[in-house]
Short mmCIF file of C-alpha atoms and ligand atoms in Angstrom, two decimals:
data_model
loop_
_atom_site.label_atom_id
_atom_site.label_comp_id
_atom_site.label_asym_id
_atom_site.label_seq_id
_atom_site.Cartn_x
_atom_site.Cartn_y
_atom_site.Cartn_z
CA MET A 1 134.17 -37.75 281.14
CA PRO A 2 133.99 -38.89 277.49
CA GLU A 3 136.05 -36.60 275.25
CA THR A 4 134.36 -37.20 271.93
CA ARG A 5 130.95 -38.27 270.76
CA ALA A 6 132.45 -41.64 269.83
CA ASP A 7 133.73 -42.04 273.42
CA LEU A 8 130.20 -41.53 274.64
CA LEU A 9 128.95 -44.39 272.47
CA VAL A 10 131.81 -46.63 273.58
CA GLU A 11 131.01 -45.82 277.23
CA ALA A 12 127.56 -47.28 276.61
CA LEU A 13 128.90 -50.60 275.31
CA PRO A 14 129.35 -52.53 278.61
CA TYR A 15 125.94 -51.32 279.79
CA ILE A 16 124.24 -52.41 276.57
CA LYS A 17 125.95 -55.82 276.89
CA ASN A 18 124.81 -56.09 280.50
CA TYR A 19 121.14 -55.23 279.84
CA ARG A 20 120.78 -56.92 276.43
CA GLY A 21 117.98 -59.50 276.49
CA SER A 22 116.74 -58.36 279.90
CA THR A 23 113.52 -56.65 280.89
CA LEU A 24 113.41 -53.14 282.33
CA VAL A 25 110.26 -51.78 283.90
CA ILE A 26 110.05 -48.02 283.51
CA LYS A 27 107.50 -45.99 285.42
CA TYR A 28 106.81 -42.72 283.64
CA GLY A 29 105.32 -40.39 286.23
CA GLY A 30 102.54 -38.01 285.35
CA HIS A 31 104.64 -35.30 286.98
CA ALA A 32 107.54 -35.95 284.58
CA MET A 33 105.18 -35.89 281.61
CA VAL A 34 104.25 -32.23 281.62
CA GLU A 35 106.40 -30.96 278.76
CA GLU A 36 105.79 -31.95 275.13
CA GLY A 37 109.44 -32.10 274.05
CA LEU A 38 110.36 -34.30 276.99
CA ARG A 39 107.64 -36.78 276.11
CA ASP A 40 109.14 -37.21 272.66
CA ARG A 41 112.62 -37.68 274.09
CA PHE A 42 111.27 -40.30 276.47
CA ALA A 43 109.66 -42.07 273.49
CA GLN A 44 112.97 -42.00 271.61
CA ASP A 45 114.82 -43.45 274.61
CA VAL A 46 112.32 -46.31 275.00
CA SER A 47 112.50 -47.09 271.26
CA LEU A 48 116.30 -47.05 271.36
CA LEU A 49 116.31 -49.54 274.26
CA ARG A 50 114.23 -51.91 272.20
CA PHE A 51 116.48 -51.53 269.14
CA VAL A 52 119.58 -52.48 271.18
CA GLY A 53 117.91 -55.68 272.37
CA ILE A 54 116.49 -54.63 275.75
CA ASN A 55 112.81 -55.25 276.61
CA PRO A 56 111.30 -52.07 278.05
CA VAL A 57 107.89 -52.29 279.71
CA VAL A 58 106.35 -48.88 280.47
CA VAL A 59 103.88 -48.14 283.27
CA HIS A 60 102.63 -44.56 283.33
CA GLY A 61 101.08 -42.30 285.95
CA GLY A 62 98.97 -39.22 285.39
CA GLY A 63 98.36 -37.39 288.66
CA PRO A 64 98.46 -33.78 287.40
CA GLN A 65 96.47 -34.61 284.27
CA ILE A 66 93.74 -36.30 286.38
CA ASP A 67 93.69 -33.30 288.76
CA GLU A 68 93.25 -30.97 285.77
CA LEU A 69 90.20 -32.81 284.42
CA LEU A 70 88.68 -33.20 287.91
CA ASN A 71 89.06 -29.43 288.37
CA ARG A 72 87.44 -28.74 285.00
CA LEU A 73 84.54 -31.02 285.95
CA LYS A 74 84.38 -29.38 289.42
CA ILE A 75 84.87 -32.71 291.23
CA ASP A 76 86.65 -32.31 294.60
CA PHE A 77 89.55 -34.59 295.36
CA ARG A 78 91.99 -35.34 298.16
CA PHE A 79 94.92 -37.60 298.99
CA VAL A 80 95.76 -39.72 302.03
CA ASP A 81 99.44 -40.73 302.34
CA GLY A 82 100.01 -39.90 298.68
CA GLN A 83 97.06 -42.05 297.51
CA ARG A 84 94.08 -40.50 295.75
CA VAL A 85 90.76 -41.09 297.55
CA THR A 86 88.66 -42.50 294.67
CA ASP A 87 84.84 -42.57 294.51
CA GLU A 88 82.92 -43.72 291.41
CA ALA A 89 82.89 -40.32 289.67
CA THR A 90 86.63 -39.93 290.29
CA MET A 91 87.29 -43.46 289.00
CA GLU A 92 85.50 -42.62 285.77
CA VAL A 93 87.78 -39.61 285.26
CA VAL A 94 90.90 -41.56 286.26
CA GLU A 95 90.15 -44.25 283.68
CA MET A 96 89.36 -41.72 280.94
CA VAL A 97 92.56 -39.78 281.47
CA LEU A 98 94.91 -42.76 281.95
CA CYS A 99 93.57 -45.21 279.39
CA GLY A 100 91.97 -42.83 276.91
CA ARG A 101 94.36 -39.92 276.76
CA LEU A 102 97.76 -40.47 278.31
CA GLY A 103 98.30 -44.12 277.39
CA LYS A 104 97.50 -43.43 273.75
CA ASP A 105 99.64 -40.29 273.72
CA ILE A 106 102.70 -42.28 274.88
CA VAL A 107 101.96 -45.13 272.46
CA GLY A 108 101.68 -42.63 269.58
CA ARG A 109 104.99 -40.98 270.43
CA ILE A 110 106.90 -44.28 270.80
CA THR A 111 105.45 -45.48 267.50
CA ARG A 112 106.54 -42.25 265.78
CA ALA A 113 110.03 -42.78 267.23
CA GLY A 114 110.15 -46.20 265.52
CA GLY A 115 109.16 -48.53 268.40
CA GLN A 116 106.06 -50.73 268.29
CA ALA A 117 104.14 -49.76 271.40
CA VAL A 118 100.88 -51.34 272.52
CA GLY A 119 98.69 -49.57 275.09
CA LEU A 120 97.07 -51.72 277.77
CA SER A 121 95.08 -51.16 280.91
CA GLY A 122 94.91 -53.72 283.70
CA LYS A 123 91.62 -54.83 282.15
CA ASP A 124 93.14 -56.14 278.92
CA ALA A 125 93.25 -59.94 279.24
CA GLY A 126 93.05 -59.43 283.03
CA LEU A 127 96.54 -57.92 282.98
CA ILE A 128 96.30 -56.45 286.49
CA ARG A 129 93.97 -58.22 288.91
CA ALA A 130 93.38 -56.13 292.00
CA VAL A 131 91.87 -56.19 295.45
CA ARG A 132 90.59 -53.21 297.38
CA LYS A 133 93.26 -51.45 299.38
CA ARG A 134 92.79 -50.12 302.88
CA LEU A 135 95.36 -47.93 304.56
CA PRO A 136 96.34 -48.52 308.18
CA LYS A 137 95.79 -45.35 310.20
CA ALA A 138 98.61 -44.27 312.51
CA ARG A 139 97.44 -44.74 316.12
CA GLU A 140 98.90 -44.74 319.56
CA GLU A 141 101.12 -47.65 320.50
CA ASN A 142 99.38 -50.85 321.68
CA SER A 143 95.95 -49.81 320.35
CA PRO A 144 94.39 -52.02 317.65
CA PRO A 145 95.07 -50.80 314.09
CA GLU A 146 92.30 -48.87 312.39
CA MET A 147 91.91 -49.05 308.60
CA ILE A 148 90.98 -46.08 306.42
CA ASP A 149 88.80 -46.78 303.38
CA ILE A 150 90.07 -44.71 300.43
CA GLY A 151 87.42 -45.96 298.00
CA LEU A 152 88.14 -47.63 294.69
CA VAL A 153 91.88 -47.80 295.26
CA GLY A 154 93.35 -51.17 294.46
CA GLN A 155 96.35 -53.27 295.28
CA PRO A 156 97.59 -55.62 292.51
CA SER A 157 96.96 -59.28 293.34
CA SER A 158 98.26 -60.81 290.10
CA VAL A 159 99.81 -59.85 286.76
CA ASN A 160 99.15 -61.68 283.46
CA VAL A 161 102.80 -62.38 282.70
CA GLY A 162 101.89 -64.51 279.65
CA LEU A 163 100.41 -61.51 277.87
CA LEU A 164 103.46 -59.32 278.54
CA ASN A 165 105.93 -62.05 277.52
CA HIS A 166 103.95 -62.64 274.35
CA LEU A 167 104.17 -58.96 273.45
CA THR A 168 107.85 -58.49 274.28
CA ALA A 169 108.79 -61.70 272.44
CA GLY A 170 107.03 -60.28 269.38
CA GLY A 171 109.06 -57.08 269.57
CA PHE A 172 106.28 -54.96 271.07
CA ILE A 173 106.65 -52.44 273.88
CA PRO A 174 103.78 -52.71 276.43
CA VAL A 175 102.57 -49.37 277.80
CA ILE A 176 100.42 -50.03 280.87
CA ALA A 177 97.86 -47.71 282.48
CA PRO A 178 97.57 -48.37 286.24
CA VAL A 179 93.93 -49.43 286.34
CA GLY A 180 93.06 -52.85 287.78
CA VAL A 181 90.00 -55.05 287.94
CA ASP A 182 88.74 -57.61 290.47
CA GLU A 183 86.95 -60.94 289.92
CA ALA A 184 83.56 -59.19 290.04
CA GLY A 185 84.61 -56.68 287.37
CA VAL A 186 85.02 -53.72 289.74
CA THR A 187 87.55 -51.19 288.37
CA TYR A 188 90.29 -49.88 290.67
CA ASN A 189 92.64 -46.94 290.55
CA ILE A 190 96.12 -48.15 291.51
CA ASN A 191 99.15 -46.01 292.24
CA ALA A 192 101.34 -46.37 289.13
CA ASP A 193 104.49 -47.00 291.20
CA THR A 194 102.70 -49.95 292.81
CA VAL A 195 101.76 -51.38 289.42
CA ALA A 196 105.30 -50.89 288.10
CA SER A 197 106.72 -52.71 291.11
CA ALA A 198 104.25 -55.62 290.78
CA VAL A 199 105.03 -55.90 287.05
CA ALA A 200 108.80 -55.78 287.70
CA VAL A 201 108.54 -58.60 290.25
CA ALA A 202 106.21 -60.70 288.07
CA LEU A 203 108.55 -60.36 285.06
CA SER A 204 111.73 -60.82 287.16
CA ALA A 205 112.92 -57.54 285.63
CA SER A 206 116.59 -56.56 285.87
CA LYS A 207 115.69 -53.09 286.97
CA LEU A 208 112.81 -50.84 288.00
CA ILE A 209 113.28 -47.18 287.05
CA LEU A 210 110.87 -44.51 288.28
CA LEU A 211 110.92 -41.19 286.42
CA THR A 212 109.52 -38.34 288.47
CA ASP A 213 109.73 -34.54 288.82
CA VAL A 214 112.51 -34.26 291.44
CA PRO A 215 116.22 -35.14 291.14
CA GLY A 216 115.63 -38.24 293.32
CA VAL A 217 115.04 -38.67 297.04
CA LEU A 218 116.02 -35.50 298.90
CA GLY A 219 117.13 -35.46 302.54
CA ASP A 220 115.95 -32.87 305.13
CA ASP A 221 118.72 -30.56 303.89
CA GLY A 222 117.34 -30.75 300.34
CA ALA A 223 120.41 -32.61 299.07
CA LEU A 224 120.09 -35.60 296.74
CA ILE A 225 120.60 -39.00 298.40
CA GLU A 226 122.42 -41.16 295.85
CA ARG A 227 122.02 -44.50 297.64
CA LEU A 228 119.22 -45.16 300.08
CA GLY A 229 118.85 -48.29 302.20
CA GLU A 230 115.91 -49.49 304.27
CA SER A 231 117.08 -48.22 307.65
CA GLN A 232 117.92 -44.71 306.39
CA MET A 233 114.54 -44.69 304.62
CA ALA A 234 112.75 -45.53 307.89
CA GLU A 235 114.69 -42.79 309.67
CA LEU A 236 113.82 -40.15 307.02
CA ARG A 237 110.20 -41.20 307.23
CA ARG A 238 110.19 -40.93 311.01
CA ARG A 239 111.60 -37.40 310.75
CA GLY A 240 108.87 -36.48 308.21
CA ALA A 241 111.38 -35.84 305.41
CA ILE A 242 109.45 -38.09 303.03
CA SER A 243 105.83 -37.33 302.19
CA GLY A 244 103.15 -37.43 299.50
CA GLY A 245 103.89 -39.40 296.33
CA MET A 246 107.40 -40.29 297.54
CA LEU A 247 105.91 -42.60 300.22
CA PRO A 248 104.41 -45.20 297.85
CA LYS A 249 107.43 -44.77 295.54
CA LEU A 250 109.92 -45.89 298.17
CA ASP A 251 107.72 -48.78 299.33
CA CYS A 252 107.56 -49.92 295.72
CA CYS A 253 111.32 -49.80 295.20
CA LEU A 254 111.86 -51.88 298.34
CA SER A 255 109.22 -54.46 297.44
CA ALA A 256 110.67 -54.74 293.91
CA ILE A 257 114.14 -55.46 295.29
CA LYS A 258 112.84 -57.87 297.91
CA GLY A 259 110.79 -59.54 295.14
CA GLY A 260 113.94 -60.31 293.14
CA CYS A 261 114.44 -57.23 290.96
CA ARG A 262 118.19 -56.52 290.80
CA GLY A 263 117.92 -52.72 291.08
CA ALA A 264 115.47 -49.87 291.64
CA SER A 265 116.18 -46.20 290.92
CA ILE A 266 114.26 -42.95 291.19
CA ILE A 267 115.43 -40.44 288.58
CA ASP A 268 114.55 -36.96 287.34
CA GLY A 269 112.26 -37.31 284.33
CA ARG A 270 112.58 -33.56 283.63
CA VAL A 271 116.18 -34.08 282.49
CA PRO A 272 116.22 -34.70 278.71
CA HIS A 273 117.10 -38.37 277.97
CA ALA A 274 117.29 -39.17 281.73
CA LEU A 275 116.67 -42.82 280.93
CA LEU A 276 119.69 -43.17 278.62
CA LEU A 277 121.92 -41.27 281.04
CA GLU A 278 120.87 -43.54 283.92
CA LEU A 279 121.32 -46.77 281.99
CA PHE A 280 124.26 -46.16 279.66
CA THR A 281 126.69 -43.77 281.34
CA ASP A 282 129.19 -44.28 284.15
CA HIS A 283 127.55 -41.64 286.30
CA GLY A 284 123.87 -42.61 286.28
CA CYS A 285 121.64 -40.16 288.13
CA GLY A 286 119.03 -39.92 290.88
CA THR A 287 118.63 -42.24 293.87
CA GLU A 288 119.38 -45.93 293.86
CA VAL A 289 117.35 -47.83 296.45
CA VAL A 290 119.29 -50.69 297.99
CA ALA A 291 118.17 -53.48 300.34
N1 LIG B 1 112.13 -36.52 300.46
C1 LIG B 1 111.61 -36.29 299.28
N2 LIG B 1 112.40 -36.20 298.17
C2 LIG B 1 111.90 -35.96 296.96
N3 LIG B 1 110.56 -35.78 296.71
C3 LIG B 1 109.71 -35.86 297.75
C4 LIG B 1 110.18 -36.12 299.08
N4 LIG B 1 109.09 -36.15 299.89
C5 LIG B 1 108.03 -35.90 299.14
N5 LIG B 1 108.35 -35.74 297.84
C6 LIG B 1 107.40 -35.45 296.77
O1 LIG B 1 107.18 -36.61 295.95
C7 LIG B 1 106.81 -36.12 294.66
C8 LIG B 1 106.88 -37.24 293.63
O2 LIG B 1 105.74 -38.11 293.72
P1 LIG B 1 104.42 -37.81 292.88
O3 LIG B 1 103.44 -38.90 293.17
O4 LIG B 1 103.96 -36.42 293.11
O5 LIG B 1 104.92 -37.88 291.34
P2 LIG B 1 104.98 -39.10 290.33
O6 LIG B 1 104.75 -40.39 291.07
O7 LIG B 1 106.25 -38.97 289.58
O8 LIG B 1 103.79 -38.82 289.34
P3 LIG B 1 102.37 -39.63 289.26
O9 LIG B 1 101.92 -39.84 290.67
O10 LIG B 1 101.50 -38.75 288.47
O11 LIG B 1 102.67 -40.91 288.53
C9 LIG B 1 107.77 -34.98 294.43
O12 LIG B 1 107.28 -34.07 293.47
C10 LIG B 1 107.86 -34.34 295.83
O13 LIG B 1 106.94 -33.29 295.96
MG1 LIG B 2 102.98 -40.72 292.27
#
């Protein structure tokens, strides 16, 4: 443990050297975003990363905030395998909350903390091109797979890397809302973890960090799993220990690593300055997903 405040700064030195000049994709979950003070600390952390020569790219979620507006508007909603079933009325609300409210809130806070954030949705310069996603339905062995239509839910098909590189090279911090668009102009709701993973792969990011509202991946006994590989993940899934929003999150970590990202971690966004602790201290926190 560092003994003085100076020791703490010195502890950060090798990590800063290691990450300097590299790109980090940070997914800021809607569930980690609930408290005002924490949002400002997150904004400070992201600004600090930029000032020490690291390129942060933020992708944000907004599940609870979308639920809240849907409830106020008396629009019913449901999830299948952690993915929101999205009809046209729901899509309208999703886009309003993500692009109108939350994206601009994060941009405002980062800017107040000294960073130069720019809010984008997948529609800006075709940042996130998407195709409609269908979920395979679990069926008995040897029967043909059946697909479930969950509406206007998309899967990223391409990322406009040029736009992101242009912004980061100019010193800007992109803040991306997970809304995509297809060739015909149809708007899609995309799980923010999925967008973060696609962006991390497209940018060849050093690391993908997902901030959520749990300490990391928890086993059936409720204990934190510090390192999680593919086979243990499959086993936990089979036993039903992983559900809801953790399902797409783990898929995204794996696809980021398989796509060339050097690391993927799920950390507790409710811990003040979780991002700095994960990146710049010897202990890190949360769950590291490994291939
Ligand atoms: N084994 C597990 N360990 C930890 N969390 C789990 C597990 N299985 C399911 N979960 C759930 O996954 C949730 C995190 O995913 P969720 O989609 O709700 O949040 P998020 O992705 O951070 O936010 P948003 O979807 O708004 O961006 C946790 O709050 C927890 O309820
Ligand atoms: Mg989620």
